[in-house]
CSV table of C-alpha atoms and ligand atoms in Angstrom, one decimal:
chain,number,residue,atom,x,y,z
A,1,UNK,CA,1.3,4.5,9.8
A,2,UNK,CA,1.9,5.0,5.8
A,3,UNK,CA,4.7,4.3,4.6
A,4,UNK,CA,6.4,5.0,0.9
A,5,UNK,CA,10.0,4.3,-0.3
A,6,UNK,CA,12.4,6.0,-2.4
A,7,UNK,CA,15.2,4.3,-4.7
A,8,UNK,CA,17.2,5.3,-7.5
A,9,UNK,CA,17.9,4.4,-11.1
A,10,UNK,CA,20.4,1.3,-11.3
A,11,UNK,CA,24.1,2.3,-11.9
A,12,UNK,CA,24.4,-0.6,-14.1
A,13,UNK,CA,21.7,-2.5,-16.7
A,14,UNK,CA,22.3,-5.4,-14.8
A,15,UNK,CA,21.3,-4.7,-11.5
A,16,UNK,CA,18.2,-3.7,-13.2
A,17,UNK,CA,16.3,-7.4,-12.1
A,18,UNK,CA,17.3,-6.8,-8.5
A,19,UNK,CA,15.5,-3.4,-8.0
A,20,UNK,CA,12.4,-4.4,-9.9
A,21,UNK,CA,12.0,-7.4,-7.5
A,22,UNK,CA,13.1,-5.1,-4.6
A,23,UNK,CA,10.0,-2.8,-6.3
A,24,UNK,CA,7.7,-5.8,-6.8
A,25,UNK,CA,8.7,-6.7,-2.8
A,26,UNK,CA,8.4,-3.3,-1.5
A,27,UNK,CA,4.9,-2.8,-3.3
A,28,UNK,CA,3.6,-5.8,-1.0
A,29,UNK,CA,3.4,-3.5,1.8
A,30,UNK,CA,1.2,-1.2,0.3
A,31,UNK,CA,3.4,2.0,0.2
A,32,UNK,CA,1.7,5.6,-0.8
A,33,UNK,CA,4.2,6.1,-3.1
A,34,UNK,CA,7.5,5.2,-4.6
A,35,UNK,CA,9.6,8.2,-5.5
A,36,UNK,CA,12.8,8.1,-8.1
A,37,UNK,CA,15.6,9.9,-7.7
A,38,UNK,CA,16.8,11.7,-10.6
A,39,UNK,CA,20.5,13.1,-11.9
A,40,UNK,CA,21.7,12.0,-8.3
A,41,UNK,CA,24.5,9.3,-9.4
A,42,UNK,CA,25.3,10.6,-12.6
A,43,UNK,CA,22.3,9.1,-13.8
A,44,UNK,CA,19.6,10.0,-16.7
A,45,UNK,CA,16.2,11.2,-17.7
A,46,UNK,CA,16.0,8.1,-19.0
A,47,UNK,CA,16.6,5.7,-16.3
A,48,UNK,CA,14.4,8.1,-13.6
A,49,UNK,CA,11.7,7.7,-16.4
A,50,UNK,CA,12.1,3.6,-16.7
A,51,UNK,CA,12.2,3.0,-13.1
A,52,UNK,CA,8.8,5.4,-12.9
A,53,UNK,CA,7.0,3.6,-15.6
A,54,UNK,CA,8.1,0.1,-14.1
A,55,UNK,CA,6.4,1.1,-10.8
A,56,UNK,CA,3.5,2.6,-13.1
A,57,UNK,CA,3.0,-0.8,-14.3
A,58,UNK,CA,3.5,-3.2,-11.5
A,59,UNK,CA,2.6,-1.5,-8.4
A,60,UNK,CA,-0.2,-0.3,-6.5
A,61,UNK,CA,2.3,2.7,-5.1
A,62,UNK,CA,2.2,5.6,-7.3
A,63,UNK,CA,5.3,6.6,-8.3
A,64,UNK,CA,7.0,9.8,-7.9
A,65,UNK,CA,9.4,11.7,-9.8
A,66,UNK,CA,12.5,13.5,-8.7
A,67,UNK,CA,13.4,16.7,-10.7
A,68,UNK,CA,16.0,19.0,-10.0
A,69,UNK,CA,16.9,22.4,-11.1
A,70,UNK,CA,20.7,22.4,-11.8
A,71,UNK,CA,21.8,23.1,-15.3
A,72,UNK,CA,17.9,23.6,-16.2
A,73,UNK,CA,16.3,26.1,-18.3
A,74,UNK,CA,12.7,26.6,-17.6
A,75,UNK,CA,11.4,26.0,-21.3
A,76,UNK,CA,13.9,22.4,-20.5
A,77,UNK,CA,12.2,21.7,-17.2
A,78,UNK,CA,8.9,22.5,-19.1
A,79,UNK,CA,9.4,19.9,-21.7
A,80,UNK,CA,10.4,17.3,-19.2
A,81,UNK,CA,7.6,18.3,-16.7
A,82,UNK,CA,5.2,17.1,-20.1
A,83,UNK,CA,6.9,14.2,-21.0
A,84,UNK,CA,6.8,12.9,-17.5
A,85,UNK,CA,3.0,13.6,-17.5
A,86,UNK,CA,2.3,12.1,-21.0
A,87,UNK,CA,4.0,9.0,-19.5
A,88,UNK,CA,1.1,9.3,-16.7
A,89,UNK,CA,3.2,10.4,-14.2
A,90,UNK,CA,2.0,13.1,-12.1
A,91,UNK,CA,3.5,13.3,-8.7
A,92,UNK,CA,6.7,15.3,-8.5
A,93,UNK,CA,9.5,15.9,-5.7
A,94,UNK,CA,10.8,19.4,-7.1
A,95,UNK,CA,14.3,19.6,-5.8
A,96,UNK,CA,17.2,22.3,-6.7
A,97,UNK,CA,20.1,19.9,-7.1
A,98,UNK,CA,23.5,20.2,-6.0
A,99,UNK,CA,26.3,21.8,-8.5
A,100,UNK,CA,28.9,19.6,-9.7
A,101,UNK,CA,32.2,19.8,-7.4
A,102,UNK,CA,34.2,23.1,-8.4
A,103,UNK,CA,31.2,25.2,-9.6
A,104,UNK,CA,30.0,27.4,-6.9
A,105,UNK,CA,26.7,29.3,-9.3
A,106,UNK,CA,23.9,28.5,-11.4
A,107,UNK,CA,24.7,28.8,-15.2
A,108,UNK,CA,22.7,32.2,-16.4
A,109,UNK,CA,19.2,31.2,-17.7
A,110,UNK,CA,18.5,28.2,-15.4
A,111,UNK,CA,16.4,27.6,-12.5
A,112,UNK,CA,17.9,28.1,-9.3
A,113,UNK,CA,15.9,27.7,-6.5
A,114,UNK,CA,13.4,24.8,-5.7
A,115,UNK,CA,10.4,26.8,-5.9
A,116,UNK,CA,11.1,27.7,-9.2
A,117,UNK,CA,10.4,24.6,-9.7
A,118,UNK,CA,7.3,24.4,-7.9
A,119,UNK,CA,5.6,26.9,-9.9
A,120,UNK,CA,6.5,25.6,-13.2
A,121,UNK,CA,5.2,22.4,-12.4
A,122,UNK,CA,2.0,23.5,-10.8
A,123,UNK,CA,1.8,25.6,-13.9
A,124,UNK,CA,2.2,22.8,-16.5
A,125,UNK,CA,0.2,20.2,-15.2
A,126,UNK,CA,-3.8,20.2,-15.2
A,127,UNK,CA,-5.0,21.2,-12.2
A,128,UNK,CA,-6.2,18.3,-10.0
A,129,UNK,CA,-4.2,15.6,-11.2
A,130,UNK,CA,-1.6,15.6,-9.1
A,131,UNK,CA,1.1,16.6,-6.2
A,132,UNK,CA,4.5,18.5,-5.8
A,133,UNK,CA,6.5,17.4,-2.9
A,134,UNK,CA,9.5,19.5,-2.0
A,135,UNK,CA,12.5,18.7,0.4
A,136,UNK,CA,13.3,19.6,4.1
A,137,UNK,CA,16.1,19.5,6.0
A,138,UNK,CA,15.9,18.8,10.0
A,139,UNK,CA,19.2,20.1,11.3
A,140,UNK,CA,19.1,22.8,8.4
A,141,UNK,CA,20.5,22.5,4.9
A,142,UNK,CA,24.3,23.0,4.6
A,143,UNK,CA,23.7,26.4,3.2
A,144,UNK,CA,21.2,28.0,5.7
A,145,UNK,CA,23.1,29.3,8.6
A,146,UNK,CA,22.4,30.2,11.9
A,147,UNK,CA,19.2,32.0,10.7
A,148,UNK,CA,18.0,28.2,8.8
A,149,UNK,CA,16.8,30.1,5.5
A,150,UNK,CA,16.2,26.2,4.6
A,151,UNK,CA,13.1,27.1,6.6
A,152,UNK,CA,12.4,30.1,4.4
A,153,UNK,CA,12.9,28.3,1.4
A,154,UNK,CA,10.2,25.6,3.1
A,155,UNK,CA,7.7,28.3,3.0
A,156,UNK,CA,8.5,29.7,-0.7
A,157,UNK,CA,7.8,26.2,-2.1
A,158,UNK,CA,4.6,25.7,0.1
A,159,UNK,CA,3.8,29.5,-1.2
A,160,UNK,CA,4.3,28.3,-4.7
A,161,UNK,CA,2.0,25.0,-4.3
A,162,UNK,CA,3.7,22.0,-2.7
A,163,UNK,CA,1.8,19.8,-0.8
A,164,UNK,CA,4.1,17.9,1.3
A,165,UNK,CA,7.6,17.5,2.2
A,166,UNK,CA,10.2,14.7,2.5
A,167,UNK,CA,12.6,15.1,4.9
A,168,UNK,CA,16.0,14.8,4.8
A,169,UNK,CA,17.8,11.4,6.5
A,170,UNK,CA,18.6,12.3,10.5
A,171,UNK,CA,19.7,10.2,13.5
A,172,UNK,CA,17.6,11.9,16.4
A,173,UNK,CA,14.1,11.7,16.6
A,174,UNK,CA,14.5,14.7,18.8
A,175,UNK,CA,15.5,17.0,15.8
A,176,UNK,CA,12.9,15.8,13.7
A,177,UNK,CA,10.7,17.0,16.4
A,178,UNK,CA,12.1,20.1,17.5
A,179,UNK,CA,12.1,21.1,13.5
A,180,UNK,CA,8.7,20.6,13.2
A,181,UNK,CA,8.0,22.7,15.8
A,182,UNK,CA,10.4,25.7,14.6
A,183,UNK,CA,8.8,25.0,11.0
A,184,UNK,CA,5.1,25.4,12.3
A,185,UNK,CA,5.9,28.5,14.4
A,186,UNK,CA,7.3,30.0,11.1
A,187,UNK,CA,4.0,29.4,9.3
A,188,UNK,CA,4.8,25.4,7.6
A,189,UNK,CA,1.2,23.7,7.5
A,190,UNK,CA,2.1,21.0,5.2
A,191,UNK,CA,2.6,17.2,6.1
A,192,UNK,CA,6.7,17.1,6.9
A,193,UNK,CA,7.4,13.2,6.0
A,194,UNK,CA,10.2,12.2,8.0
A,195,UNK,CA,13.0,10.5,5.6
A,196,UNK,CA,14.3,7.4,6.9
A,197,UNK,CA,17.4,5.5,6.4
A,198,UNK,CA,19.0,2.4,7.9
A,199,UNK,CA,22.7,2.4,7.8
A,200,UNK,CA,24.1,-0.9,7.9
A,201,UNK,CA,28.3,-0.3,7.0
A,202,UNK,CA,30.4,2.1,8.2
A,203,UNK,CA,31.4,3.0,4.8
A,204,UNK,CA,27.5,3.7,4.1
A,205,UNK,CA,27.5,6.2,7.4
A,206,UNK,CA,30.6,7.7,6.0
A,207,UNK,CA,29.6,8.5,2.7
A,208,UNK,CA,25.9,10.3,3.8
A,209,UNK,CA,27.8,12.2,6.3
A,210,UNK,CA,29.8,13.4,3.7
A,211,UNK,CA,26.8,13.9,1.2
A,212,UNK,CA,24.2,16.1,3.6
A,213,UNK,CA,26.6,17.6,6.1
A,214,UNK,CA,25.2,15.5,9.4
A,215,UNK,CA,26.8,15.6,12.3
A,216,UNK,CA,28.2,12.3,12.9
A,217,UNK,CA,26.0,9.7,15.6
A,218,UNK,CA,29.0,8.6,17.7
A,219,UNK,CA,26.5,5.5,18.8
A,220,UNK,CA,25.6,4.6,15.8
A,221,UNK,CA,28.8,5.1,14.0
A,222,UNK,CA,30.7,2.5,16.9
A,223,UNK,CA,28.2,0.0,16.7
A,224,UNK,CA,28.6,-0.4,13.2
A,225,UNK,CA,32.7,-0.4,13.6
A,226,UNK,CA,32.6,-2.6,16.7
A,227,UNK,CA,30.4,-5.1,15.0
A,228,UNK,CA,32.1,-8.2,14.2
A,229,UNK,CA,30.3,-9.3,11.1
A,230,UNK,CA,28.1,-7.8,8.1
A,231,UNK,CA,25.1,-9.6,9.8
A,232,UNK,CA,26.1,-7.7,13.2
A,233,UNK,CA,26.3,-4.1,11.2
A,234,UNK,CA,23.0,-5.3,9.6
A,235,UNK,CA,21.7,-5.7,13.1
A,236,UNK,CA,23.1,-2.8,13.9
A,237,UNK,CA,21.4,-0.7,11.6
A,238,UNK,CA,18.4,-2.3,11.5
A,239,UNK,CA,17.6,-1.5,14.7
A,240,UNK,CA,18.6,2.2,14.8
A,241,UNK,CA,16.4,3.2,12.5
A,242,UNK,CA,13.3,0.8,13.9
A,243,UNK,CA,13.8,2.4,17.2
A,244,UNK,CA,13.4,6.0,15.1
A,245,UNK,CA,10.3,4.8,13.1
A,246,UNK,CA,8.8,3.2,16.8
A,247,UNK,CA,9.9,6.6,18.3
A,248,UNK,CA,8.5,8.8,15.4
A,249,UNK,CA,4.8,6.4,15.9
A,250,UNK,CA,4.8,7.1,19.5
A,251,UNK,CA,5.2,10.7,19.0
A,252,UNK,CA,2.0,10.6,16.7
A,253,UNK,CA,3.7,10.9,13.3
A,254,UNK,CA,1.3,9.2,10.9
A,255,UNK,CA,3.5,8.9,7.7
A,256,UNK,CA,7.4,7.8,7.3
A,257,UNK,CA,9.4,7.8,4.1
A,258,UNK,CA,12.1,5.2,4.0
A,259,UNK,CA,15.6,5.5,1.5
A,260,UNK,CA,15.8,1.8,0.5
A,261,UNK,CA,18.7,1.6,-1.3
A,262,UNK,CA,17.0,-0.1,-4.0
A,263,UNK,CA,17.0,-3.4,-1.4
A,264,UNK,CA,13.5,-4.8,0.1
A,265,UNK,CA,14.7,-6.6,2.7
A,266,UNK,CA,16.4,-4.0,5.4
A,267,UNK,CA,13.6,-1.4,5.0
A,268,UNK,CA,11.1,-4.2,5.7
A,269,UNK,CA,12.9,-5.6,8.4
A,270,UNK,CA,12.7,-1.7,9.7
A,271,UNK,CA,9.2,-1.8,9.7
A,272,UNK,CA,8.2,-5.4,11.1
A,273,UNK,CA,10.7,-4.7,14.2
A,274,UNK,CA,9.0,-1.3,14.8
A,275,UNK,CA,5.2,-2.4,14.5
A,276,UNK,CA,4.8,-0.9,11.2
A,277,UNK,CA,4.1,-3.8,9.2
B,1,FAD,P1,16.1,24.8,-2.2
B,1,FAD,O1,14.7,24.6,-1.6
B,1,FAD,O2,16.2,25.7,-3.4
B,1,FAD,O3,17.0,25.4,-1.1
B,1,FAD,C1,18.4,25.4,-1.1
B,1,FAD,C2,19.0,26.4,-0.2
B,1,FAD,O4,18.9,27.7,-0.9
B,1,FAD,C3,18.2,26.7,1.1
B,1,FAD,O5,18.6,25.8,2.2
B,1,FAD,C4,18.5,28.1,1.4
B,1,FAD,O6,19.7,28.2,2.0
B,1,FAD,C5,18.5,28.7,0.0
B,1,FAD,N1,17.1,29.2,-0.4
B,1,FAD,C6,16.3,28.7,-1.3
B,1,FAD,N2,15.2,29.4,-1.4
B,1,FAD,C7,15.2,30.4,-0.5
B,1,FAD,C8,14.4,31.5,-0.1
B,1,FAD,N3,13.2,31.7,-0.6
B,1,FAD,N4,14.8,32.3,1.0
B,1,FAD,C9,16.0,32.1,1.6
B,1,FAD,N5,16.8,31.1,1.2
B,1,FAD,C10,16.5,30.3,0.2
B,1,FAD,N6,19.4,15.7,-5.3
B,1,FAD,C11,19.5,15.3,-6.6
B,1,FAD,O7,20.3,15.7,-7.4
B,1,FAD,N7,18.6,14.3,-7.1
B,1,FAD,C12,17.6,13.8,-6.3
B,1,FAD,O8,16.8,12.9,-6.7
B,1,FAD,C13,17.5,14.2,-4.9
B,1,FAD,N8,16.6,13.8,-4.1
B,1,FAD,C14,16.5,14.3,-2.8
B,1,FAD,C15,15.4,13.8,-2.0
B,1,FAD,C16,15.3,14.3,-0.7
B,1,FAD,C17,14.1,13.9,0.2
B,1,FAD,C18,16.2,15.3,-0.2
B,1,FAD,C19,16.0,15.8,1.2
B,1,FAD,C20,17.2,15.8,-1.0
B,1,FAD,C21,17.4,15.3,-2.3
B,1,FAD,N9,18.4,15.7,-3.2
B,1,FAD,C22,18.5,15.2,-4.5
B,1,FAD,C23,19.4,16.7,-2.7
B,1,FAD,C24,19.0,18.2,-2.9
B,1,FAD,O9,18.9,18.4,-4.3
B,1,FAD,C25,20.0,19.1,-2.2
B,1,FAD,O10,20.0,18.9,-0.8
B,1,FAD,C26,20.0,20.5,-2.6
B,1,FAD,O11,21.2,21.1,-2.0
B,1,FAD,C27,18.9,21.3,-2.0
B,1,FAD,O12,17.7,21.1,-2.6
B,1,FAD,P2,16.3,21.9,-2.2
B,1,FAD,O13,15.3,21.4,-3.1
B,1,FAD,O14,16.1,21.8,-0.8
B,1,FAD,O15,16.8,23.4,-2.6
């Protein structure tokens, strides 16, 4: 199975040694790719573009770049699109962003829609050097209804050049399943990565509940309260999300994406107990 890993800038300089020794860790089992997220966090251009030039430098993984949309102009995401790729990084995951709490539209002028994004990148980068990833969402993005326009959107960005999706984090392999089927009958031919992410703390389950709209996993979510230790919770988590990556393998799903929380040590532990590694 391949495998590839996503983290985020550090909220603070000095937790900068940890995630390049979780990066340096996480490179020794050979990942595709390790994407950056960017904005998420309150955090900056600058820090997505450190992090990316760190894995540039001391990884075999390529590393991808986050972008998003909100608050963008196009001649901005332009400029940053060539910055990126003047820093040799050429893989992107063109995302639209969420607004800041209390704004409910774009600003005039600025991008709005992921496959905006798409395009401009595929646009401002010379052709053949590189890949656009886009997002997915399995149990439908918070904004697509009963009629899952997340699925429509899927096919705008494939329409405007993306060449793979990551989804987002889910708790049934079932779902991920039955949304690749709905996604295929709709006319989705890229590779659909399923996204990944162990849990270990009930404040952790709480907070990406509360981020992507997922319907609580009452299973999950008393395992982790009934536990009577971190170590148990660890446990916990750990094994929830091995048991979806040995599911996901047994279903034929040849690539998984795991959200590693800028730690080495749970996503590996994911991936030894499930065969992976
Ligand atoms: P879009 O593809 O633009 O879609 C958003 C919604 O708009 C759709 O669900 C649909 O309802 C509607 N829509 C769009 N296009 C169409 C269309 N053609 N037809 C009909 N309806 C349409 N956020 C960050 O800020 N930074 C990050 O680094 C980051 N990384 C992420 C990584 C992954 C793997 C995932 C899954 C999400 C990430 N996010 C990140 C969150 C993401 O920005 C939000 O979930 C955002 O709300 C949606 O982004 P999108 O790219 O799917 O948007």
């Amino acid at each position: 199975m391949q495998i590839s890993f996503e983290v985020y800038p550090p909220r603070k300089p000095e937790d900068t040694p940890r995630l390049h020794e979780a990066i340096l860790r996480l490179s020794e089992l050979s990942p595709d790719f390790i994407s950056v997220t960017f904005g998420a966090g309150g955090s900056s251009t600058r820090d997505s573009l450190s992090v990316l030039k760190f894995i540039r430098d001391n990884s075999s993984a390529s590393p991808l770049a986050h972008l998003t949309c909100v608050g963008t102009t196009e001649q901005d995401a332009k400029d940053l699109v060539r910055e990126f790729l003047g820093e040799g990084i050429t893989d992107f995951l063109a995302l639209r962003g969420d607004l800041p709490e209390g704004q409910s539209e774009m600003p005039p002028g600025t991008l709005s829609r992921a496959d905006q994004l798409v395009s401009l990148i595929e646009e401002t980068r010379p052709s053949g050097t590189g890949s656009t990833a886009v997002a997915a969402f399995p149990n439908g993005h918070p904004e697509s209804g009963e009629e899952r326009s997340d699925i429509a959107a899927l096919l705008a960005k494939q329409e405007a050049g993306a060449s793979f999706a990551i989804t987002q984090l889910f708790f049934f392999t079932q779902d991920y399943l039955r949304f690749v089927e709905l996604a295929r009958a709709r006319g989705v031919v890229i590779d659909l990565i399923p996204g990944i992410m162990p849990i270990v703390s009930p404040s952790r389950l709480a907070r990406v509940l509360e981020l992507t709209g997922e319907a609580r996993p009452g299973e999950l979510a008393s395992s982790l309260e009934s536990a009577e230790d971190a170590a148990g919770r660890r446990e916990a988590g750990i094994e929830w999300a091995a048991r979806q990556v040995r599911e996901l393998a047994e279903a034929g799903v040849a690539r998984v994406h795991l959200y590693a929380f800028n730690e080495y040590a749970n996503v590996t532990e994911v991936l030894r107990r499930s065969g992976v590694v």
